[in-house]
């Protein structure tokens, strides 16, 4: 049995805690606020939301309820694809800050390079927000290598992170290499493939070996790859179980076994995605 996770030993990636709470599809205001409060009081220090999740106000309420200082919380949100024109980025980001009840966010993402996204217009607005101190870091999400390289070249502010779907069934090797080459952190959403990893025999065997859950093994594998993960969880049990992944120490054979899984499964695949 692995030891208990200690929030003081949570690894960070350039100041970003490598385990966060995802809030996608957590739309019930009370449930969302309580899940954020529970996560923070469990030891999480990274909360991820988005304009499109329609829960920024509840996320802000959860941060307010928690017995944790705002300055100790790494808070990220994302600008939706309808709001990526220059002036719309500025206006809707300020609205997001109001809903969250904060003066700044630690990381603001372009949610997708789609619809109203224009690299120069959109990223110039992000740079303005960065210069004003309303955002601490600029991020992109769902960017393929070509979009990422363009963003790095165009944006005056440094591109800090690229958030993409990433899990043992979608390891994103090429994209991770490109991010590494440009000093861009990788943040993985849906790191449990919406539960699909639980059915993988290799992960089941490694979980049994370490006497932990399949979820903890998958999250620990991503951390071994240098990937920050933001699993969604609402109930206290799942929030705690995911947090305990910080105490799981995989060996080289474990990682190699997971790397060798041949099945691929992309969970999030909208028509406007850059790979379609």
PDB file of C-alpha atoms in Angstrom:
ATOM      1  CA  UNK A   1       0.000   0.000   0.000  1.00  0.00           C
ATOM      2  CA  UNK A   2       1.377   3.415  -0.932  1.00  0.00           C
ATOM      3  CA  UNK A   3       1.711   6.118   1.716  1.00  0.00           C
ATOM      4  CA  UNK A   4      -0.664   9.031   2.153  1.00  0.00           C
ATOM      5  CA  UNK A   5      -0.219  11.949  -0.216  1.00  0.00           C
ATOM      6  CA  UNK A   6       1.099  15.135   1.316  1.00  0.00           C
ATOM      7  CA  UNK A   7       0.007  18.440  -0.270  1.00  0.00           C
ATOM      8  CA  UNK A   8       3.344  19.940   0.734  1.00  0.00           C
ATOM      9  CA  UNK A   9       5.135  17.474  -1.555  1.00  0.00           C
ATOM     10  CA  UNK A  10       2.865  17.924  -4.589  1.00  0.00           C
ATOM     11  CA  UNK A  11       5.247  18.379  -7.524  1.00  0.00           C
ATOM     12  CA  UNK A  12       4.984  21.558  -9.553  1.00  0.00           C
ATOM     13  CA  UNK A  13       5.778  22.438 -13.154  1.00  0.00           C
ATOM     14  CA  UNK A  14       7.208  25.956 -13.220  1.00  0.00           C
ATOM     15  CA  UNK A  15       4.996  26.910 -10.301  1.00  0.00           C
ATOM     16  CA  UNK A  16       1.877  25.011 -11.472  1.00  0.00           C
ATOM     17  CA  UNK A  17       0.775  22.148  -9.194  1.00  0.00           C
ATOM     18  CA  UNK A  18       0.846  18.970 -11.292  1.00  0.00           C
ATOM     19  CA  UNK A  19      -2.473  17.667  -9.952  1.00  0.00           C
ATOM     20  CA  UNK A  20      -5.574  19.806 -10.269  1.00  0.00           C
ATOM     21  CA  UNK A  21      -9.341  19.531 -10.102  1.00  0.00           C
ATOM     22  CA  UNK A  22     -11.167  19.599 -13.414  1.00  0.00           C
ATOM     23  CA  UNK A  23     -14.700  21.012 -13.371  1.00  0.00           C
ATOM     24  CA  UNK A  24     -16.022  20.238 -16.863  1.00  0.00           C
ATOM     25  CA  UNK A  25     -19.678  19.109 -16.760  1.00  0.00           C
ATOM     26  CA  UNK A  26     -19.884  20.091 -13.091  1.00  0.00           C
ATOM     27  CA  UNK A  27     -22.796  22.442 -13.671  1.00  0.00           C
ATOM     28  CA  UNK A  28     -24.832  22.135 -10.477  1.00  0.00           C
ATOM     29  CA  UNK A  29     -23.770  25.274  -8.564  1.00  0.00           C
ATOM     30  CA  UNK A  30     -23.829  23.774  -5.080  1.00  0.00           C
ATOM     31  CA  UNK A  31     -22.172  20.516  -6.103  1.00  0.00           C
ATOM     32  CA  UNK A  32     -19.487  22.423  -8.000  1.00  0.00           C
ATOM     33  CA  UNK A  33     -18.760  24.822  -5.140  1.00  0.00           C
ATOM     34  CA  UNK A  34     -18.560  21.966  -2.654  1.00  0.00           C
ATOM     35  CA  UNK A  35     -16.284  19.879  -4.875  1.00  0.00           C
ATOM     36  CA  UNK A  36     -13.893  22.830  -5.187  1.00  0.00           C
ATOM     37  CA  UNK A  37     -13.976  23.441  -1.433  1.00  0.00           C
ATOM     38  CA  UNK A  38     -13.452  19.739  -0.710  1.00  0.00           C
ATOM     39  CA  UNK A  39     -10.560  19.497  -3.154  1.00  0.00           C
ATOM     40  CA  UNK A  40      -8.790  22.534  -1.721  1.00  0.00           C
ATOM     41  CA  UNK A  41      -9.220  21.334   1.837  1.00  0.00           C
ATOM     42  CA  UNK A  42      -7.976  17.879   0.793  1.00  0.00           C
ATOM     43  CA  UNK A  43      -4.776  19.485  -0.447  1.00  0.00           C
ATOM     44  CA  UNK A  44      -5.339  20.356  -4.094  1.00  0.00           C
ATOM     45  CA  UNK A  45      -3.947  23.738  -5.105  1.00  0.00           C
ATOM     46  CA  UNK A  46      -4.900  23.820  -8.812  1.00  0.00           C
ATOM     47  CA  UNK A  47      -8.472  24.420 -10.043  1.00  0.00           C
ATOM     48  CA  UNK A  48      -9.420  24.400 -13.731  1.00  0.00           C
ATOM     49  CA  UNK A  49     -12.580  25.869 -15.244  1.00  0.00           C
ATOM     50  CA  UNK A  50     -13.721  27.630 -18.440  1.00  0.00           C
ATOM     51  CA  UNK A  51     -16.264  30.117 -19.724  1.00  0.00           C
ATOM     52  CA  UNK A  52     -18.011  27.302 -21.573  1.00  0.00           C
ATOM     53  CA  UNK A  53     -18.429  25.218 -18.407  1.00  0.00           C
ATOM     54  CA  UNK A  54     -20.950  27.745 -17.074  1.00  0.00           C
ATOM     55  CA  UNK A  55     -19.648  27.286 -13.531  1.00  0.00           C
ATOM     56  CA  UNK A  56     -17.097  30.053 -12.957  1.00  0.00           C
ATOM     57  CA  UNK A  57     -19.282  31.649 -10.292  1.00  0.00           C
ATOM     58  CA  UNK A  58     -19.627  28.336  -8.446  1.00  0.00           C
ATOM     59  CA  UNK A  59     -15.880  27.719  -8.705  1.00  0.00           C
ATOM     60  CA  UNK A  60     -15.271  31.138  -7.188  1.00  0.00           C
ATOM     61  CA  UNK A  61     -17.732  30.344  -4.411  1.00  0.00           C
ATOM     62  CA  UNK A  62     -15.876  27.112  -3.665  1.00  0.00           C
ATOM     63  CA  UNK A  63     -12.564  28.951  -3.432  1.00  0.00           C
ATOM     64  CA  UNK A  64     -14.170  31.488  -1.109  1.00  0.00           C
ATOM     65  CA  UNK A  65     -15.558  28.726   1.145  1.00  0.00           C
ATOM     66  CA  UNK A  66     -12.289  26.835   1.438  1.00  0.00           C
ATOM     67  CA  UNK A  67      -9.929  27.414   4.327  1.00  0.00           C
ATOM     68  CA  UNK A  68      -7.156  28.177   1.820  1.00  0.00           C
ATOM     69  CA  UNK A  69      -5.812  31.587   0.834  1.00  0.00           C
ATOM     70  CA  UNK A  70      -6.554  32.693  -2.734  1.00  0.00           C
ATOM     71  CA  UNK A  71      -2.838  33.324  -3.263  1.00  0.00           C
ATOM     72  CA  UNK A  72      -2.177  29.630  -2.645  1.00  0.00           C
ATOM     73  CA  UNK A  73      -4.615  28.515  -5.370  1.00  0.00           C
ATOM     74  CA  UNK A  74      -3.474  28.117  -8.984  1.00  0.00           C
ATOM     75  CA  UNK A  75      -6.654  29.086 -10.851  1.00  0.00           C
ATOM     76  CA  UNK A  76      -7.123  28.587 -14.583  1.00  0.00           C
ATOM     77  CA  UNK A  77      -9.979  29.410 -16.948  1.00  0.00           C
ATOM     78  CA  UNK A  78     -10.435  29.451 -20.725  1.00  0.00           C
ATOM     79  CA  UNK A  79     -11.868  31.842 -23.324  1.00  0.00           C
ATOM     80  CA  UNK A  80     -14.519  30.169 -25.474  1.00  0.00           C
ATOM     81  CA  UNK A  81     -14.304  30.029 -29.270  1.00  0.00           C
ATOM     82  CA  UNK A  82     -17.094  32.592 -29.740  1.00  0.00           C
ATOM     83  CA  UNK A  83     -15.132  35.161 -27.720  1.00  0.00           C
ATOM     84  CA  UNK A  84     -11.693  35.087 -29.328  1.00  0.00           C
ATOM     85  CA  UNK A  85     -11.883  38.328 -31.329  1.00  0.00           C
ATOM     86  CA  UNK A  86      -9.479  40.844 -29.768  1.00  0.00           C
ATOM     87  CA  UNK A  87     -12.001  43.034 -27.945  1.00  0.00           C
ATOM     88  CA  UNK A  88     -14.153  40.069 -26.964  1.00  0.00           C
ATOM     89  CA  UNK A  89     -11.171  38.427 -25.257  1.00  0.00           C
ATOM     90  CA  UNK A  90     -10.639  41.552 -23.175  1.00  0.00           C
ATOM     91  CA  UNK A  91     -14.322  41.976 -22.294  1.00  0.00           C
ATOM     92  CA  UNK A  92     -15.176  38.351 -21.535  1.00  0.00           C
ATOM     93  CA  UNK A  93     -12.021  37.759 -19.510  1.00  0.00           C
ATOM     94  CA  UNK A  94     -12.976  40.626 -17.218  1.00  0.00           C
ATOM     95  CA  UNK A  95     -16.438  39.069 -16.949  1.00  0.00           C
ATOM     96  CA  UNK A  96     -14.816  35.747 -16.017  1.00  0.00           C
ATOM     97  CA  UNK A  97     -12.805  37.459 -13.278  1.00  0.00           C
ATOM     98  CA  UNK A  98     -16.001  39.019 -11.942  1.00  0.00           C
ATOM     99  CA  UNK A  99     -17.789  35.677 -11.903  1.00  0.00           C
ATOM    100  CA  UNK A 100     -14.834  34.003 -10.208  1.00  0.00           C
ATOM    101  CA  UNK A 101     -14.609  36.831  -7.681  1.00  0.00           C
ATOM    102  CA  UNK A 102     -10.868  37.298  -8.200  1.00  0.00           C
ATOM    103  CA  UNK A 103      -8.547  40.076  -9.353  1.00  0.00           C
ATOM    104  CA  UNK A 104      -6.520  37.797 -11.629  1.00  0.00           C
ATOM    105  CA  UNK A 105      -6.204  34.218 -12.818  1.00  0.00           C
ATOM    106  CA  UNK A 106      -2.968  32.291 -12.755  1.00  0.00           C
ATOM    107  CA  UNK A 107      -3.512  30.916 -16.254  1.00  0.00           C
ATOM    108  CA  UNK A 108      -5.839  31.905 -19.109  1.00  0.00           C
ATOM    109  CA  UNK A 109      -6.225  29.556 -22.068  1.00  0.00           C
ATOM    110  CA  UNK A 110      -7.441  29.892 -25.627  1.00  0.00           C
ATOM    111  CA  UNK A 111      -9.951  27.038 -25.351  1.00  0.00           C
ATOM    112  CA  UNK A 112      -9.680  25.881 -28.992  1.00  0.00           C
ATOM    113  CA  UNK A 113      -8.063  27.346 -32.121  1.00  0.00           C
ATOM    114  CA  UNK A 114     -11.471  27.552 -33.784  1.00  0.00           C
ATOM    115  CA  UNK A 115     -14.317  29.834 -34.894  1.00  0.00           C
ATOM    116  CA  UNK A 116     -13.310  33.412 -33.974  1.00  0.00           C
ATOM    117  CA  UNK A 117      -9.685  32.470 -33.274  1.00  0.00           C
ATOM    118  CA  UNK A 118      -7.115  34.514 -35.166  1.00  0.00           C
ATOM    119  CA  UNK A 119      -3.591  34.008 -33.900  1.00  0.00           C
ATOM    120  CA  UNK A 120      -2.483  37.648 -34.110  1.00  0.00           C
ATOM    121  CA  UNK A 121      -5.752  39.259 -32.965  1.00  0.00           C
ATOM    122  CA  UNK A 122      -6.493  36.747 -30.208  1.00  0.00           C
ATOM    123  CA  UNK A 123      -3.006  36.468 -28.772  1.00  0.00           C
ATOM    124  CA  UNK A 124      -2.417  40.222 -28.822  1.00  0.00           C
ATOM    125  CA  UNK A 125      -5.404  40.522 -26.482  1.00  0.00           C
ATOM    126  CA  UNK A 126      -3.968  37.812 -24.218  1.00  0.00           C
ATOM    127  CA  UNK A 127      -0.681  39.720 -24.148  1.00  0.00           C
ATOM    128  CA  UNK A 128      -2.521  42.890 -23.104  1.00  0.00           C
ATOM    129  CA  UNK A 129      -4.201  41.063 -20.244  1.00  0.00           C
ATOM    130  CA  UNK A 130      -0.812  39.635 -19.251  1.00  0.00           C
ATOM    131  CA  UNK A 131       0.784  43.085 -19.268  1.00  0.00           C
ATOM    132  CA  UNK A 132      -2.084  44.474 -17.163  1.00  0.00           C
ATOM    133  CA  UNK A 133      -1.591  41.758 -14.545  1.00  0.00           C
ATOM    134  CA  UNK A 134      -5.082  40.327 -15.001  1.00  0.00           C
ATOM    135  CA  UNK A 135      -3.567  37.011 -16.024  1.00  0.00           C
ATOM    136  CA  UNK A 136      -0.304  35.568 -14.736  1.00  0.00           C
ATOM    137  CA  UNK A 137       0.280  33.162 -17.631  1.00  0.00           C
ATOM    138  CA  UNK A 138      -0.937  32.627 -21.201  1.00  0.00           C
ATOM    139  CA  UNK A 139      -2.045  29.165 -22.241  1.00  0.00           C
ATOM    140  CA  UNK A 140      -3.497  27.425 -25.265  1.00  0.00           C
ATOM    141  CA  UNK A 141      -5.677  24.333 -25.390  1.00  0.00           C
ATOM    142  CA  UNK A 142      -6.236  21.675 -28.019  1.00  0.00           C
ATOM    143  CA  UNK A 143      -3.458  23.114 -30.188  1.00  0.00           C
ATOM    144  CA  UNK A 144      -1.739  20.818 -32.640  1.00  0.00           C
ATOM    145  CA  UNK A 145       2.030  21.275 -33.228  1.00  0.00           C
ATOM    146  CA  UNK A 146       1.525  23.744 -36.075  1.00  0.00           C
ATOM    147  CA  UNK A 147      -0.882  25.951 -34.092  1.00  0.00           C
ATOM    148  CA  UNK A 148       1.379  25.804 -31.044  1.00  0.00           C
ATOM    149  CA  UNK A 149       4.481  26.832 -32.967  1.00  0.00           C
ATOM    150  CA  UNK A 150       2.586  29.723 -34.568  1.00  0.00           C
ATOM    151  CA  UNK A 151       1.348  30.886 -31.156  1.00  0.00           C
ATOM    152  CA  UNK A 152       4.829  30.737 -29.641  1.00  0.00           C
ATOM    153  CA  UNK A 153       6.164  32.836 -32.508  1.00  0.00           C
ATOM    154  CA  UNK A 154       3.365  35.424 -32.518  1.00  0.00           C
ATOM    155  CA  UNK A 155       2.482  35.954 -28.856  1.00  0.00           C
ATOM    156  CA  UNK A 156       4.438  38.689 -27.061  1.00  0.00           C
ATOM    157  CA  UNK A 157       3.811  36.989 -23.732  1.00  0.00           C
ATOM    158  CA  UNK A 158       5.344  33.530 -23.297  1.00  0.00           C
ATOM    159  CA  UNK A 159       3.076  30.554 -23.985  1.00  0.00           C
ATOM    160  CA  UNK A 160       3.125  28.697 -20.687  1.00  0.00           C
ATOM    161  CA  UNK A 161       1.015  25.582 -21.335  1.00  0.00           C
ATOM    162  CA  UNK A 162      -0.956  23.579 -23.881  1.00  0.00           C
ATOM    163  CA  UNK A 163      -3.929  21.711 -22.401  1.00  0.00           C
ATOM    164  CA  UNK A 164      -4.953  18.639 -24.381  1.00  0.00           C
ATOM    165  CA  UNK A 165      -6.701  15.343 -23.878  1.00  0.00           C
ATOM    166  CA  UNK A 166      -4.016  12.986 -22.590  1.00  0.00           C
ATOM    167  CA  UNK A 167      -4.141   9.564 -20.948  1.00  0.00           C
ATOM    168  CA  UNK A 168      -2.664   6.066 -21.464  1.00  0.00           C
ATOM    169  CA  UNK A 169      -4.953   5.549 -24.472  1.00  0.00           C
ATOM    170  CA  UNK A 170      -3.948   8.891 -26.021  1.00  0.00           C
ATOM    171  CA  UNK A 171      -0.379   9.578 -24.868  1.00  0.00           C
ATOM    172  CA  UNK A 172       0.282  12.447 -27.333  1.00  0.00           C
ATOM    173  CA  UNK A 173       3.995  11.655 -27.795  1.00  0.00           C
ATOM    174  CA  UNK A 174       4.598  13.960 -30.757  1.00  0.00           C
ATOM    175  CA  UNK A 175       2.781  16.869 -29.157  1.00  0.00           C
ATOM    176  CA  UNK A 176       4.665  16.425 -25.891  1.00  0.00           C
ATOM    177  CA  UNK A 177       7.951  16.531 -27.799  1.00  0.00           C
ATOM    178  CA  UNK A 178       6.977  19.773 -29.558  1.00  0.00           C
ATOM    179  CA  UNK A 179       5.868  21.334 -26.272  1.00  0.00           C
ATOM    180  CA  UNK A 180       9.139  20.325 -24.639  1.00  0.00           C
ATOM    181  CA  UNK A 181      11.113  21.856 -27.497  1.00  0.00           C
ATOM    182  CA  UNK A 182       9.365  25.191 -26.894  1.00  0.00           C
ATOM    183  CA  UNK A 183       9.415  25.033 -23.052  1.00  0.00           C
ATOM    184  CA  UNK A 184       5.622  24.741 -22.980  1.00  0.00           C
ATOM    185  CA  UNK A 185       4.062  22.728 -20.143  1.00  0.00           C
ATOM    186  CA  UNK A 186       1.583  19.984 -21.029  1.00  0.00           C
ATOM    187  CA  UNK A 187      -1.686  19.828 -19.081  1.00  0.00           C
ATOM    188  CA  UNK A 188      -3.800  16.719 -19.613  1.00  0.00           C
ATOM    189  CA  UNK A 189      -7.581  16.816 -19.468  1.00  0.00           C
ATOM    190  CA  UNK A 190      -9.734  13.668 -19.282  1.00  0.00           C
ATOM    191  CA  UNK A 191      -6.634  11.902 -17.870  1.00  0.00           C
ATOM    192  CA  UNK A 192      -8.722   8.829 -17.039  1.00  0.00           C
ATOM    193  CA  UNK A 193     -10.274   8.667 -20.544  1.00  0.00           C
ATOM    194  CA  UNK A 194     -13.647   9.150 -18.871  1.00  0.00           C
ATOM    195  CA  UNK A 195     -13.204   5.817 -17.094  1.00  0.00           C
ATOM    196  CA  UNK A 196     -11.924   3.793 -20.040  1.00  0.00           C
ATOM    197  CA  UNK A 197      -8.519   3.278 -18.416  1.00  0.00           C
ATOM    198  CA  UNK A 198     -10.174   1.295 -15.617  1.00  0.00           C
ATOM    199  CA  UNK A 199     -10.845  -1.579 -18.043  1.00  0.00           C
ATOM    200  CA  UNK A 200      -7.270  -1.937 -19.291  1.00  0.00           C
ATOM    201  CA  UNK A 201      -5.766  -5.239 -18.046  1.00  0.00           C
ATOM    202  CA  UNK A 202      -2.265  -3.776 -17.868  1.00  0.00           C
ATOM    203  CA  UNK A 203      -3.427  -0.916 -15.649  1.00  0.00           C
ATOM    204  CA  UNK A 204      -5.512  -3.289 -13.538  1.00  0.00           C
ATOM    205  CA  UNK A 205      -2.469  -5.496 -12.939  1.00  0.00           C
ATOM    206  CA  UNK A 206      -0.232  -2.576 -11.969  1.00  0.00           C
ATOM    207  CA  UNK A 207      -2.945  -1.217  -9.668  1.00  0.00           C
ATOM    208  CA  UNK A 208      -3.147  -4.601  -7.937  1.00  0.00           C
ATOM    209  CA  UNK A 209       0.648  -4.709  -7.636  1.00  0.00           C
ATOM    210  CA  UNK A 210       0.691  -1.351  -5.832  1.00  0.00           C
ATOM    211  CA  UNK A 211      -2.619  -1.951  -3.991  1.00  0.00           C
ATOM    212  CA  UNK A 212      -4.107   1.283  -5.336  1.00  0.00           C
ATOM    213  CA  UNK A 213      -6.844   2.236  -7.810  1.00  0.00           C
ATOM    214  CA  UNK A 214      -6.557   2.208 -11.590  1.00  0.00           C
ATOM    215  CA  UNK A 215      -7.179   5.956 -11.480  1.00  0.00           C
ATOM    216  CA  UNK A 216      -4.138   6.496  -9.278  1.00  0.00           C
ATOM    217  CA  UNK A 217      -1.957   4.442 -11.626  1.00  0.00           C
ATOM    218  CA  UNK A 218      -3.069   6.430 -14.679  1.00  0.00           C
ATOM    219  CA  UNK A 219      -2.480   9.766 -12.959  1.00  0.00           C
ATOM    220  CA  UNK A 220       0.915   8.663 -11.673  1.00  0.00           C
ATOM    221  CA  UNK A 221       1.873   7.524 -15.202  1.00  0.00           C
ATOM    222  CA  UNK A 222       1.079  10.984 -16.583  1.00  0.00           C
ATOM    223  CA  UNK A 223       3.167  12.607 -13.854  1.00  0.00           C
ATOM    224  CA  UNK A 224       6.076  10.338 -14.831  1.00  0.00           C
ATOM    225  CA  UNK A 225       5.758  11.871 -18.306  1.00  0.00           C
ATOM    226  CA  UNK A 226       5.982  15.382 -16.875  1.00  0.00           C
ATOM    227  CA  UNK A 227       2.296  16.030 -17.559  1.00  0.00           C
ATOM    228  CA  UNK A 228       0.071  18.042 -15.219  1.00  0.00           C
ATOM    229  CA  UNK A 229      -3.336  16.359 -14.853  1.00  0.00           C
ATOM    230  CA  UNK A 230      -6.739  17.795 -13.999  1.00  0.00           C
ATOM    231  CA  UNK A 231      -9.139  14.891 -13.395  1.00  0.00           C
ATOM    232  CA  UNK A 232     -12.761  15.804 -12.823  1.00  0.00           C
ATOM    233  CA  UNK A 233     -14.242  14.581  -9.561  1.00  0.00           C
ATOM    234  CA  UNK A 234     -17.267  15.699  -7.583  1.00  0.00           C
ATOM    235  CA  UNK A 235     -17.593  13.315  -4.647  1.00  0.00           C
ATOM    236  CA  UNK A 236     -15.205  13.372  -1.702  1.00  0.00           C
ATOM    237  CA  UNK A 237     -14.172   9.747  -2.259  1.00  0.00           C
ATOM    238  CA  UNK A 238     -13.025  10.307  -5.845  1.00  0.00           C
ATOM    239  CA  UNK A 239     -11.385  13.620  -4.982  1.00  0.00           C
ATOM    240  CA  UNK A 240      -9.385  11.880  -2.244  1.00  0.00           C
ATOM    241  CA  UNK A 241      -8.561   8.845  -4.394  1.00  0.00           C
ATOM    242  CA  UNK A 242      -7.154  11.019  -7.175  1.00  0.00           C
ATOM    243  CA  UNK A 243      -5.157  13.039  -4.660  1.00  0.00           C
ATOM    244  CA  UNK A 244      -3.594   9.873  -3.286  1.00  0.00           C
ATOM    245  CA  UNK A 245      -2.015   9.317  -6.718  1.00  0.00           C
ATOM    246  CA  UNK A 246       0.688  11.733  -5.557  1.00  0.00           C
ATOM    247  CA  UNK A 247       1.978   8.991  -3.256  1.00  0.00           C
ATOM    248  CA  UNK A 248       2.202   6.361  -6.015  1.00  0.00           C
ATOM    249  CA  UNK A 249       5.730   5.673  -7.236  1.00  0.00           C
ATOM    250  CA  UNK A 250       5.763   3.705 -10.492  1.00  0.00           C
ATOM    251  CA  UNK A 251       8.883   1.823 -11.520  1.00  0.00           C
ATOM    252  CA  UNK A 252      10.348   1.713 -15.010  1.00  0.00           C
ATOM    253  CA  UNK A 253       8.630  -1.596 -15.804  1.00  0.00           C
ATOM    254  CA  UNK A 254       5.254  -0.139 -14.848  1.00  0.00           C
ATOM    255  CA  UNK A 255       5.724   2.836 -17.154  1.00  0.00           C
ATOM    256  CA  UNK A 256       6.982   0.637 -19.990  1.00  0.00           C
ATOM    257  CA  UNK A 257       3.978  -1.663 -19.640  1.00  0.00           C
ATOM    258  CA  UNK A 258       1.529   1.232 -19.851  1.00  0.00           C
ATOM    259  CA  UNK A 259       3.434   2.761 -22.758  1.00  0.00           C
ATOM    260  CA  UNK A 260       3.040  -0.513 -24.652  1.00  0.00           C
ATOM    261  CA  UNK A 261      -0.783  -0.425 -24.573  1.00  0.00           C
ATOM    262  CA  UNK A 262      -1.811  -0.437 -28.221  1.00  0.00           C
ATOM    263  CA  UNK A 263      -5.450   0.625 -27.888  1.00  0.00           C
ATOM    264  CA  UNK A 264      -6.143   4.274 -28.676  1.00  0.00           C
ATOM    265  CA  UNK A 265      -9.277   6.130 -27.670  1.00  0.00           C
ATOM    266  CA  UNK A 266      -9.887   9.852 -28.128  1.00  0.00           C
ATOM    267  CA  UNK A 267     -12.848  10.917 -25.985  1.00  0.00           C
ATOM    268  CA  UNK A 268     -13.234  14.562 -27.040  1.00  0.00           C
ATOM    269  CA  UNK A 269     -13.546  15.034 -30.805  1.00  0.00           C
ATOM    270  CA  UNK A 270     -15.709  17.976 -31.930  1.00  0.00           C
ATOM    271  CA  UNK A 271     -16.014  18.789 -35.618  1.00  0.00           C
ATOM    272  CA  UNK A 272     -14.206  22.108 -35.165  1.00  0.00           C
ATOM    273  CA  UNK A 273     -11.117  20.439 -33.632  1.00  0.00           C
ATOM    274  CA  UNK A 274      -7.910  21.272 -35.529  1.00  0.00           C
ATOM    275  CA  UNK A 275      -7.207  17.604 -36.247  1.00  0.00           C
ATOM    276  CA  UNK A 276     -10.535  17.218 -38.106  1.00  0.00           C
TER     277      UNK A 276
END
